[in-house]
Short mmCIF file of C-alpha atoms in Angstrom, two decimals:
data_model
loop_
_atom_site.label_atom_id
_atom_site.label_comp_id
_atom_site.label_asym_id
_atom_site.label_seq_id
_atom_site.Cartn_x
_atom_site.Cartn_y
_atom_site.Cartn_z
CA UNK A 1224 0.06 0.13 0.09
CA UNK A 1225 2.42 2.89 -1.23
CA UNK A 1226 0.83 3.53 -4.69
CA UNK A 1227 0.05 6.90 -5.85
CA UNK A 1228 -3.06 7.72 -8.12
CA UNK A 1229 -4.64 10.90 -10.13
CA UNK A 1230 -8.28 11.08 -10.31
CA UNK A 1231 -8.12 14.95 -10.82
CA UNK A 1232 -11.61 16.38 -11.64
CA UNK A 1233 -13.01 13.39 -13.03
CA UNK A 1234 -15.41 12.93 -10.10
CA UNK A 1235 -18.87 14.40 -9.19
CA UNK A 1236 -18.00 16.01 -5.91
CA UNK A 1237 -15.47 17.04 -3.71
CA UNK A 1238 -14.97 18.14 -0.42
CA UNK A 1239 -11.84 19.35 1.74
CA UNK A 1240 -12.52 18.53 5.52
CA UNK A 1241 -9.46 20.45 6.76
CA UNK A 1242 -5.98 19.22 8.13
CA UNK A 1243 -5.32 17.80 11.60
CA UNK A 1244 -2.36 19.20 13.78
CA UNK A 1245 0.78 18.18 12.90
CA UNK A 1246 1.78 15.10 14.41
CA UNK A 1247 4.35 15.43 17.67
CA UNK A 1248 4.42 12.17 19.66
CA UNK A 1249 4.84 8.67 18.76
CA UNK A 1250 3.11 6.15 21.45
CA UNK A 1251 3.87 1.95 20.92
CA UNK A 1252 1.46 0.12 23.20
CA UNK A 1253 3.33 -2.85 24.52
CA UNK A 1254 0.52 -4.38 26.53
CA UNK A 1255 -2.58 -2.69 28.50
CA UNK A 1256 0.00 -0.94 30.73
CA UNK A 1257 3.08 -0.31 29.55
CA UNK A 1258 4.13 1.43 26.71
CA UNK A 1259 7.24 3.70 24.85
CA UNK A 1260 6.79 7.17 23.87
CA UNK A 1261 8.71 9.71 21.63
CA UNK A 1262 7.93 13.78 21.22
CA UNK A 1263 6.01 15.63 23.18
CA UNK A 1264 2.23 16.65 23.21
CA UNK A 1265 1.58 19.82 21.40
CA UNK A 1266 0.53 18.58 18.52
CA UNK A 1267 -1.37 15.06 17.06
CA UNK A 1268 -0.19 11.73 18.56
CA UNK A 1269 0.34 8.63 16.49
CA UNK A 1270 -0.52 5.32 18.87
CA UNK A 1271 -0.48 1.77 17.68
CA UNK A 1272 -0.37 -1.43 19.54
CA UNK A 1273 3.23 -3.06 19.25
CA UNK A 1274 4.14 -5.99 21.94
CA UNK A 1275 7.71 -5.79 20.95
CA UNK A 1276 8.17 -2.02 20.26
CA UNK A 1277 11.41 -0.28 21.83
CA UNK A 1278 12.34 3.27 22.42
CA UNK A 1279 14.52 3.23 19.02
CA UNK A 1280 11.84 2.21 17.25
CA UNK A 1281 9.38 5.03 19.08
CA UNK A 1282 12.55 7.72 17.77
CA UNK A 1283 12.50 6.39 14.56
CA UNK A 1284 9.12 6.62 13.74
CA UNK A 1285 9.05 10.02 15.23
CA UNK A 1286 11.68 11.02 12.86
CA UNK A 1287 9.76 10.09 10.11
CA UNK A 1288 6.34 11.21 10.64
CA UNK A 1289 7.28 14.54 12.84
CA UNK A 1290 5.34 17.49 11.16
CA UNK A 1291 2.73 15.38 9.07
CA UNK A 1292 -0.08 16.61 9.26
CA UNK A 1293 -3.59 13.98 8.57
CA UNK A 1294 -5.77 15.74 5.35
CA UNK A 1295 -9.42 15.07 5.76
CA UNK A 1296 -11.40 14.64 2.48
CA UNK A 1297 -14.27 12.86 0.59
CA UNK A 1298 -14.93 12.36 -3.22
CA UNK A 1299 -18.03 11.11 -5.15
CA UNK A 1300 -17.99 8.63 -8.09
CA UNK A 1301 -14.11 9.53 -8.43
CA UNK A 1302 -12.57 7.66 -11.69
CA UNK A 1303 -9.85 5.53 -9.46
CA UNK A 1304 -7.95 3.03 -10.76
CA UNK A 1305 -9.26 -0.27 -9.72
CA UNK A 1306 -5.84 -1.58 -8.64
CA UNK A 1307 -5.94 1.19 -5.64
CA UNK A 1308 -6.61 0.17 -2.15
CA UNK A 1309 -6.71 1.46 1.47
CA UNK A 1310 -3.36 3.31 2.16
CA UNK A 1311 -2.69 4.45 -0.97
CA UNK A 1312 -2.53 8.14 -2.17
CA UNK A 1313 -4.58 10.01 -4.04
CA UNK A 1314 -4.84 13.32 -5.60
CA UNK A 1315 -8.73 14.53 -6.32
CA UNK A 1316 -9.96 18.07 -7.12
CA UNK A 1317 -6.35 19.17 -5.92
CA UNK A 1318 -6.54 17.77 -2.39
CA UNK A 1319 -3.80 15.21 -1.82
CA UNK A 1320 -4.39 12.66 1.05
CA UNK A 1321 -4.35 8.81 1.91
CA UNK A 1322 -7.37 6.35 0.92
CA UNK A 1323 -8.47 5.72 3.93
CA UNK A 1324 -12.44 4.44 2.55
CA UNK A 1325 -13.52 2.95 -0.35
CA UNK A 1326 -17.13 2.74 -1.14
CA UNK A 1327 -17.67 0.83 -4.59
CA UNK A 1328 -21.82 0.34 -5.93
CA UNK A 1329 -20.17 -1.70 -9.23
CA UNK A 1330 -20.87 1.42 -11.24
CA UNK A 1331 -16.71 1.77 -12.01
CA UNK A 1332 -16.70 5.05 -10.33
CA UNK A 1333 -15.77 4.79 -6.86
CA UNK A 1334 -16.74 6.80 -3.46
CA UNK A 1335 -13.02 7.52 -1.76
CA UNK A 1336 -12.25 9.49 1.48
CA UNK A 1337 -10.15 10.04 4.85
CA UNK A 1338 -12.58 10.43 7.22
CA UNK A 1339 -11.97 12.38 10.54
CA UNK A 1340 -11.15 9.99 13.56
CA UNK A 1341 -14.46 9.89 14.92
CA UNK A 1342 -15.21 7.84 11.67
CA UNK A 1343 -12.27 5.46 11.89
CA UNK A 1344 -14.36 2.94 13.75
CA UNK A 1345 -16.85 2.39 10.38
CA UNK A 1346 -13.92 2.34 7.67
CA UNK A 1347 -11.39 -0.51 8.98
CA UNK A 1348 -11.85 -3.91 10.24
CA UNK A 1349 -9.93 -2.98 13.58
CA UNK A 1350 -11.26 -0.67 16.27
CA UNK A 1351 -10.37 3.19 15.94
CA UNK A 1352 -8.09 4.99 18.47
CA UNK A 1353 -10.80 6.00 20.36
CA UNK A 1354 -12.15 2.66 21.04
CA UNK A 1355 -8.80 1.27 21.71
CA UNK A 1356 -8.01 3.76 24.08
CA UNK A 1357 -11.66 3.15 25.97
CA UNK A 1358 -10.91 -0.60 25.68
CA UNK A 1359 -7.58 -0.32 27.70
CA UNK A 1360 -9.18 1.83 30.24
CA UNK A 1361 -12.10 -0.41 30.63
CA UNK A 1362 -10.14 -3.51 31.19
CA UNK A 1363 -8.04 -2.10 33.50
CA UNK A 1364 -10.34 -0.79 36.33
CA UNK A 1365 -14.28 -0.35 36.77
CA UNK A 1366 -16.17 1.83 38.95
CA UNK A 1367 -19.76 1.96 40.45
CA UNK A 1368 -21.21 4.01 43.24
CA UNK A 1369 -24.46 3.60 44.42
CA UNK A 1370 -26.83 5.60 46.92
CA UNK A 1371 -29.75 4.61 48.77
CA UNK A 1372 -31.26 6.15 51.71
CA UNK A 1373 -29.47 3.97 54.07
CA UNK A 1374 -26.12 3.82 52.41
CA UNK A 1375 -23.75 5.26 50.13
CA UNK A 1376 -21.27 2.99 48.31
CA UNK A 1377 -17.69 3.62 45.96
CA UNK A 1378 -16.23 0.36 44.70
CA UNK A 1379 -13.27 0.57 42.55
CA UNK A 1380 -12.45 -3.03 40.53
CA UNK A 1381 -9.98 -4.74 38.12
CA UNK A 1382 -11.38 -7.95 36.97
CA UNK A 1383 -8.43 -8.84 35.26
CA UNK A 1384 -5.74 -8.30 38.51
CA UNK A 1385 -7.90 -9.63 40.90
CA UNK A 1386 -7.88 -6.21 42.71
CA UNK A 1387 -10.96 -4.31 44.56
CA UNK A 1388 -11.65 -1.78 46.68
CA UNK A 1389 -14.91 0.21 48.67
CA UNK A 1390 -16.05 2.63 51.11
CA UNK A 1391 -19.35 2.18 52.82
CA UNK A 1392 -21.17 5.14 54.23
CA UNK A 1393 -23.90 4.18 56.67
CA UNK A 1394 -25.48 6.17 59.41
CA UNK A 1395 -24.10 4.22 62.00
CA UNK A 1396 -20.40 3.81 60.45
CA UNK A 1397 -17.89 3.96 57.77
CA UNK A 1398 -16.64 0.51 56.41
CA UNK A 1399 -13.41 0.71 53.99
CA UNK A 1400 -12.47 -2.86 52.12
CA UNK A 1401 -9.41 -4.00 50.16
CA UNK A 1402 -9.50 -7.16 48.43
CA UNK A 1403 -6.19 -8.98 46.54
CA UNK A 1404 -8.45 -11.83 45.19
CA UNK A 1405 -5.00 -13.86 43.38
CA UNK A 1406 -3.21 -13.53 46.76
CA UNK A 1407 -6.80 -14.14 48.97
CA UNK A 1408 -5.73 -11.24 51.21
CA UNK A 1409 -8.04 -8.70 52.41
CA UNK A 1410 -8.38 -6.05 55.25
CA UNK A 1411 -11.49 -4.41 56.43
CA UNK A 1412 -11.59 -1.15 58.40
CA UNK A 1413 -14.88 -0.60 60.18
CA UNK A 1414 -15.09 3.17 61.94
CA UNK A 1415 -18.30 3.45 64.52
CA UNK A 1416 -19.35 5.96 67.16
CA UNK A 1417 -18.44 2.79 69.82
CA UNK A 1418 -14.51 2.11 68.24
CA UNK A 1419 -12.62 0.84 65.39
CA UNK A 1420 -12.08 -2.60 64.46
CA UNK A 1421 -9.39 -3.95 61.78
CA UNK A 1422 -10.22 -7.43 60.23
CA UNK A 1423 -7.79 -9.49 58.17
CA UNK A 1424 -8.35 -12.41 56.10
CA UNK A 1425 -8.08 -15.00 58.20
CA UNK A 1426 -10.57 -13.38 60.96
CA UNK A 1427 -8.08 -11.52 63.10
CA UNK A 1428 -9.24 -8.44 64.50
CA UNK A 1429 -7.85 -5.29 66.35
CA UNK A 1430 -10.37 -3.40 68.20
CA UNK A 1431 -9.75 0.28 69.40
CA UNK A 1432 -12.58 1.11 72.02
CA UNK A 1433 -12.89 3.95 74.14
CA UNK A 1434 -9.04 4.63 73.88
CA UNK A 1435 -8.64 0.71 75.03
CA UNK A 1436 -7.00 -1.22 72.57
CA UNK A 1437 -8.30 -5.03 72.35
CA UNK A 1438 -5.98 -7.63 71.10
CA UNK A 1439 -7.83 -10.55 72.40
CA UNK A 1440 -8.68 -11.98 68.95
CA UNK A 1441 -5.18 -11.75 67.44
CA UNK A 1442 -3.58 -15.22 66.70
CA UNK A 1443 -0.24 -15.10 65.83
CA UNK A 1444 2.72 -17.40 66.01
CA UNK A 1445 4.84 -14.26 66.38
CA UNK A 1446 4.74 -10.53 67.66
CA UNK A 1447 6.80 -7.89 65.86
CA UNK A 1448 6.54 -5.21 68.82
CA UNK A 1449 9.68 -3.16 67.79
CA UNK A 1450 8.08 -0.46 65.94
CA UNK A 1451 4.99 -0.04 69.05
CA UNK A 1452 6.23 3.10 70.49
CA UNK A 1453 4.92 4.31 74.09
CA UNK A 1454 5.62 7.41 76.08
CA UNK A 1455 4.31 5.63 79.17
CA UNK A 1456 2.97 1.77 79.40
CA UNK A 1457 1.44 0.47 82.55
CA UNK A 1458 0.14 -3.29 82.64
CA UNK A 1459 -2.32 -4.30 85.52
CA UNK A 1460 -3.21 -7.84 86.09
CA UNK A 1461 -1.46 -11.09 86.11
CA UNK A 1462 1.24 -11.53 83.20
CA UNK A 1463 1.24 -15.46 82.36
CA UNK A 1464 3.17 -17.06 79.53
CA UNK A 1465 1.75 -20.58 78.02
CA UNK A 1466 3.85 -23.65 77.44
CA UNK A 1467 6.76 -22.46 79.61
CA UNK A 1468 9.14 -25.10 81.14
CA UNK A 1469 9.64 -24.64 84.66
CA UNK A 1470 13.14 -23.59 84.45
CA UNK A 1471 11.95 -20.98 82.01
CA UNK A 1472 9.48 -19.57 84.21
CA UNK A 1473 12.17 -19.43 86.92
CA UNK A 1474 14.25 -17.38 84.56
CA UNK A 1475 11.69 -14.92 84.15
CA UNK A 1476 11.16 -14.00 87.89
CA UNK A 1477 14.95 -13.71 88.27
CA UNK A 1478 14.84 -11.31 85.34
CA UNK A 1479 12.05 -9.38 87.62
CA UNK A 1480 13.98 -9.66 90.31
CA UNK A 1481 16.69 -8.01 88.89
CA UNK A 1482 14.73 -5.38 87.21
CA UNK A 1483 13.64 -4.40 90.61
CA UNK A 1484 16.98 -4.13 91.88
CA UNK A 1485 18.14 -1.94 89.19
CA UNK A 1486 14.94 0.12 89.48
CA UNK A 1487 16.40 0.63 92.92
CA UNK A 1488 20.28 1.46 91.64
CA UNK A 1489 18.38 3.78 89.39
CA UNK A 1490 16.71 5.51 92.06
CA UNK A 1491 20.06 6.15 94.27
CA UNK A 1492 21.71 6.95 91.49
CA UNK A 1493 18.97 9.97 90.28
CA UNK A 1494 19.61 11.13 94.28
CA UNK A 1495 23.45 11.82 93.40
CA UNK A 1496 22.82 12.91 90.40
CA UNK A 1497 19.85 15.56 91.85
CA UNK A 1498 23.28 16.20 94.90
CA UNK A 1499 25.59 17.10 91.72
CA UNK A 1500 23.26 19.21 90.19
CA UNK A 1501 22.70 21.51 93.56
CA UNK A 1502 26.51 21.56 93.69
CA UNK A 1503 26.77 22.89 89.97
CA UNK A 1504 23.82 25.63 90.52
CA UNK A 1505 26.30 27.39 93.14
CA UNK A 1506 28.61 28.01 90.12
CA UNK A 1507 25.81 29.88 88.54
CA UNK A 1508 25.85 33.60 89.17
CA UNK A 1509 22.90 34.74 87.07
CA UNK A 1510 23.38 37.26 84.71
CA UNK A 1511 27.00 37.03 84.31
CA UNK A 1512 28.81 33.76 84.50
CA UNK A 1513 27.34 30.12 83.72
CA UNK A 1514 29.54 26.87 84.62
CA UNK A 1515 28.93 23.15 83.83
CA UNK A 1516 31.14 20.04 82.77
CA UNK A 1517 31.62 21.38 79.32
CA UNK A 1518 30.90 24.75 79.36
CA UNK A 1519 31.86 28.14 80.90
CA UNK A 1520 29.66 31.26 79.91
CA UNK A 1521 30.47 34.32 80.48
CA UNK A 1522 31.31 38.46 79.11
CA UNK A 1523 34.96 38.76 79.39
CA UNK A 1524 37.65 36.27 80.39
CA UNK A 1525 41.11 37.63 81.89
CA UNK A 1526 43.94 35.49 82.29
CA UNK A 1527 47.63 35.26 81.93
CA UNK A 1528 47.28 31.92 80.04
CA UNK A 1529 44.95 29.92 78.19
CA UNK A 1530 45.46 26.48 76.70
CA UNK A 1531 43.23 24.83 74.43
CA UNK A 1532 43.69 23.44 70.96
CA UNK A 1533 40.26 25.45 69.34
CA UNK A 1534 39.23 28.76 69.83
CA UNK A 1535 35.82 29.89 68.22
CA UNK A 1536 34.82 33.30 67.45
CA UNK A 1537 31.56 34.30 67.43
CA UNK A 1538 29.97 37.47 66.08
CA UNK A 1539 27.29 39.73 67.67
CA UNK A 1540 24.43 37.44 67.19
CA UNK A 1541 26.89 34.17 68.86
CA UNK A 1542 27.25 32.38 65.61
CA UNK A 1543 30.61 31.28 64.80
CA UNK A 1544 32.32 33.53 62.41
CA UNK A 1545 35.92 32.11 62.58
CA UNK A 1546 38.33 30.51 64.61
CA UNK A 1547 41.73 30.09 65.91
CA UNK A 1548 42.99 26.32 65.40
CA UNK A 1549 46.05 24.30 66.46
CA UNK A 1550 46.94 21.72 63.52
CA UNK A 1551 50.37 19.89 61.62
CA UNK A 1552 52.55 21.98 59.47
CA UNK A 1553 55.10 20.81 57.12
CA UNK A 1554 57.99 23.04 58.76
CA UNK A 1555 56.86 21.83 62.40
CA UNK A 1556 55.12 19.74 64.63
CA UNK A 1557 52.19 22.19 65.26
CA UNK A 1558 51.10 25.57 63.84
CA UNK A 1559 48.27 27.82 64.49
CA UNK A 1560 45.86 28.37 62.09
CA UNK A 1561 43.57 31.43 61.82
CA UNK A 1562 40.53 30.65 59.67
CA UNK A 1563 37.69 33.25 58.75
CA UNK A 1564 34.47 32.33 57.31
CA UNK A 1565 34.21 35.96 55.62
CA UNK A 1566 36.64 38.70 55.19
CA UNK A 1567 39.54 38.92 57.60
CA UNK A 1568 41.53 42.28 58.91
CA UNK A 1569 44.77 42.35 60.78
CA UNK A 1570 44.58 45.76 62.33
CA UNK A 1571 47.59 47.89 64.03
CA UNK A 1572 45.97 50.97 65.17
CA UNK A 1573 48.81 52.67 66.96
CA UNK A 1574 52.40 51.46 65.18
CA UNK A 1575 53.42 49.08 62.19
CA UNK A 1576 52.37 45.92 61.21
CA UNK A 1577 54.65 42.88 61.02
CA UNK A 1578 54.22 39.40 59.48
CA UNK A 1579 57.30 37.40 60.55
CA UNK A 1580 58.64 33.70 59.46
CA UNK A 1581 62.22 32.69 59.90
CA UNK A 1582 63.44 36.25 60.38
CA UNK A 1583 61.96 36.84 57.06
CA UNK A 1584 59.49 39.56 57.41
CA UNK A 1585 56.34 41.68 55.72
CA UNK A 1586 56.59 45.40 57.29
CA UNK A 1587 53.77 47.18 56.81
CA UNK A 1588 53.73 51.09 58.18
CA UNK A 1589 51.72 54.19 57.47
CA UNK A 1590 52.92 54.87 54.13
CA UNK A 1591 54.67 51.94 52.66
CA UNK A 1592 54.80 48.35 52.53
CA UNK A 1593 58.31 46.62 52.70
CA UNK A 1594 60.11 42.88 53.07
CA UNK A 1595 63.18 42.17 53.75
CA UNK A 1596 63.57 39.14 51.44
CA UNK A 1597 63.31 39.31 47.69
CA UNK A 1598 59.64 39.50 46.73
CA UNK A 1599 59.19 36.63 44.31
CA UNK A 1600 56.56 34.89 42.08
CA UNK A 1601 56.41 31.34 41.03
CA UNK A 1602 56.45 32.07 37.37
CA UNK A 1603 52.37 32.09 37.28
CA UNK A 1604 51.50 35.49 38.19
CA UNK A 1605 51.80 39.02 36.89
CA UNK A 1606 52.76 42.53 39.02
CA UNK A 1607 49.43 44.27 38.18
CA UNK A 1608 46.56 43.87 35.73
CA UNK A 1609 45.58 45.80 32.64
CA UNK A 1610 42.94 47.31 34.59
CA UNK A 1611 44.42 47.88 37.79
CA UNK A 1612 48.20 48.94 37.09
CA UNK A 1613 50.97 50.25 39.47
CA UNK A 1614 51.29 53.68 38.70
CA UNK A 1615 55.02 54.24 38.89
CA UNK A 1616 57.80 51.85 39.92
CA UNK A 1617 61.24 52.83 41.06
CA UNK A 1618 64.14 50.63 41.25
CA UNK A 1619 67.99 51.22 41.46
CA UNK A 1620 68.76 49.21 38.27
CA UNK A 1621 66.99 48.44 34.75
CA UNK A 1622 64.45 45.66 34.99
CA UNK A 1623 65.91 42.40 33.84
CA UNK A 1624 63.95 40.29 31.69
CA UNK A 1625 64.94 36.42 30.71
CA UNK A 1626 66.40 36.32 27.35
CA UNK A 1627 68.35 32.72 27.83
CA UNK A 1628 68.26 31.27 24.01
CA UNK A 1629 67.98 27.73 25.41
CA UNK A 1630 64.34 29.18 26.59
CA UNK A 1631 63.17 30.36 23.27
CA UNK A 1632 61.97 28.07 20.19
CA UNK A 1633 60.97 28.99 16.46
CA UNK A 1634 63.71 31.83 16.27
CA UNK A 1635 63.92 33.67 13.27
CA UNK A 1636 66.71 36.40 12.46
CA UNK A 1637 65.86 38.70 10.19
CA UNK A 1638 62.99 41.74 10.62
CA UNK A 1639 62.31 42.13 6.98
CA UNK A 1640 58.72 41.28 7.83
CA UNK A 1641 58.29 44.24 10.18
CA UNK A 1642 59.59 47.11 8.00
CA UNK A 1643 55.89 48.26 6.94
CA UNK A 1644 54.99 48.31 10.79
CA UNK A 1645 57.87 50.18 11.51
CA UNK A 1646 57.31 52.86 9.05
CA UNK A 1647 53.69 53.17 10.31
CA UNK A 1648 54.83 53.94 13.63
CA UNK A 1649 54.03 57.44 14.84
CA UNK A 1650 55.90 58.32 17.99
CA UNK A 1651 54.37 61.12 19.90
CA UNK A 1652 54.40 63.39 23.01
CA UNK A 1653 51.62 63.69 25.05
CA UNK A 1654 50.44 64.32 28.67
CA UNK A 1655 48.34 61.78 31.10
CA UNK A 1656 44.87 62.42 31.23
CA UNK A 1657 44.88 60.94 35.13
CA UNK A 1658 48.41 62.57 36.04
CA UNK A 1659 48.92 64.97 38.50
CA UNK A 1660 52.60 66.20 37.53
CA UNK A 1661 51.41 67.83 33.92
CA UNK A 1662 54.62 66.72 32.60
CA UNK A 1663 55.08 65.46 28.77
CA UNK A 1664 55.69 61.81 27.99
CA UNK A 1665 57.04 60.48 25.10
CA UNK A 1666 55.62 57.44 23.33
CA UNK A 1667 53.27 56.00 21.24
CA UNK A 1668 49.08 55.40 21.00
CA UNK A 1669 48.66 51.52 21.54
CA UNK A 1670 45.61 52.26 18.82
CA UNK A 1671 47.98 53.69 16.33
CA UNK A 1672 50.16 50.33 16.27
CA UNK A 1673 47.10 48.38 16.16
CA UNK A 1674 45.88 50.27 12.96
CA UNK A 1675 50.20 49.85 11.89
CA UNK A 1676 49.60 46.35 12.61
CA UNK A 1677 46.44 46.15 10.20
CA UNK A 1678 48.09 48.29 7.51
CA UNK A 1679 51.28 45.78 7.93
CA UNK A 1680 49.14 42.79 7.50
CA UNK A 1681 50.65 41.52 11.30
CA UNK A 1682 48.47 39.99 13.81
CA UNK A 1683 48.86 40.47 17.51
CA UNK A 1684 50.36 36.64 17.29
CA UNK A 1685 53.19 37.83 15.77
CA UNK A 1686 53.62 40.88 17.62
CA UNK A 1687 53.66 40.74 21.45
CA UNK A 1688 54.56 44.40 21.73
CA UNK A 1689 50.73 45.11 21.08
CA UNK A 1690 48.40 44.40 24.22
CA UNK A 1691 44.54 44.43 23.92
CA UNK A 1692 42.80 43.36 27.23
CA UNK A 1693 39.22 43.04 28.17
CA UNK A 1694 38.12 44.53 30.99
CA UNK A 1695 36.84 42.55 34.15
CA UNK A 1696 33.75 44.09 34.37
CA UNK A 1697 33.16 44.21 30.50
CA UNK A 1698 32.42 47.13 28.10
CA UNK A 1699 35.08 47.68 26.08
CA UNK A 1700 39.19 47.03 26.39
CA UNK A 1701 42.35 48.11 27.88
CA UNK A 1702 45.25 48.83 25.39
CA UNK A 1703 48.86 48.71 26.38
CA UNK A 1704 52.47 48.43 24.58
CA UNK A 1705 55.80 46.48 25.34
CA UNK A 1706 58.26 49.20 24.65
CA UNK A 1707 61.04 46.68 25.04
CA UNK A 1708 59.61 44.48 22.03
CA UNK A 1709 59.80 48.06 19.80
CA UNK A 1710 64.15 48.03 20.73
CA UNK A 1711 64.82 45.34 18.18
CA UNK A 1712 62.92 47.23 15.44
CA UNK A 1713 65.26 50.20 16.18
CA UNK A 1714 68.42 47.85 16.15
CA UNK A 1715 67.37 46.36 12.75
CA UNK A 1716 66.72 49.74 11.40
CA UNK A 1717 70.02 51.11 12.83
CA UNK A 1718 71.94 48.48 11.56
CA UNK A 1719 70.62 48.85 7.98
CA UNK A 1720 71.27 52.79 7.86
CA UNK A 1721 74.85 51.95 9.37
CA UNK A 1722 75.62 49.69 6.65
CA UNK A 1723 74.15 51.70 4.07
CA UNK A 1724 76.13 54.89 5.25
CA UNK A 1725 79.24 52.57 5.25
CA UNK A 1726 78.59 51.28 1.58
CA UNK A 1727 78.11 55.00 0.43
CA UNK A 1728 81.30 56.31 2.07
CA UNK A 1729 82.98 53.33 0.39
CA UNK A 1730 81.19 53.93 -2.99
CA UNK A 1731 82.73 57.85 -3.00
CA UNK A 1732 86.50 57.23 -2.25
#
């Protein structure tokens, strides 16, 4: 069923009944309770029974039919090829769709149609999707509600699974029942004004009457009371155990004596504890200090020496905000760790602040920060950033840069490729807009160098003297230059000029 036929206008009448929503979901039904689904519910759903379906099958079918729309139409007395059958495509009166219904009265002119979903049950031997869905739901669960003057009954049952449950509401009480016929299990709950009764399928009952629990009709070989909890349990009368040997009964009696002795000892221990509590209460000064075996609470502690492994720092609400802890260290057996859950401030209001380790120190005073040892970096960080810059750097000697040839690769002598860049450079004099001295400086503009690089066809990967960095908060770039990168250009040009002057002087002789 994959042929296509053309009828055109060779018919007596045609009606375009519109299109259904595009297919957006495919559901393959494994059985009455299980299915695999692909897609979403934004459009129409394509459903079919397939006991051997997989998720991959549903995904593959959805990939083929997603977005397809079912075109509904009907045409009368169409000159259709006799070989056509249900499922073939047809074009009739300018409408293209699938043949879902054929009606032939023997005249040679057939009535054809693609009906809506509500008519599918009449067109195919099997039931349509609406009936299939109804049958599936009907086979799962039946429900009944009955109402009389004496009672209201609600029942839900599934004959296939053998499950049922019901609620009966009568004037004198409410009865709830759940049954599993296959497992032969049931539970019945009866709630009435005189009490509550629970009955299982074996007839055992548990009754709650006026706050009392009557378990006299519970028959069991083993009673698990591990989950029974009571704030207070009062037992009255005589407790007997049937079918016990005399020695077992004697053991129970001895255990009872031991329990009574333990109760007496506990009472004595309680008296000692109360006496200790009275003693501790003498250490408590109302509104000032509290002392017990694990805590001392007070406003201020003054001592010539404090010993301990952990000092917790509290904020104004009494919540932990930091700590001073004694922990291990690499260089020695113990070290003091000062830890803060937020920001930390070390303040010296009257004097300098020193951070000292092994005779080396960082000295912070009112106008400077000094160190008495080389201030180093482990080759992983910069001094300042393109946005947070140092204003001036003072030094006795010029900056020393790494220039070891063994640390360089892809070395190329001769800078002829940079002649155009050198010629396009624009040296200038200027005054800094945020400067305070008003003095004129000599240099170049990074934007001018960027333009010269574009004109010379040189990228920022080919010339590290140009720096363009994104600002940390966004909204633009910061420009800078490494003037040291321009020195080799100047040396190259000077060497060439020197060689040319020497050549001209040699020729003039």
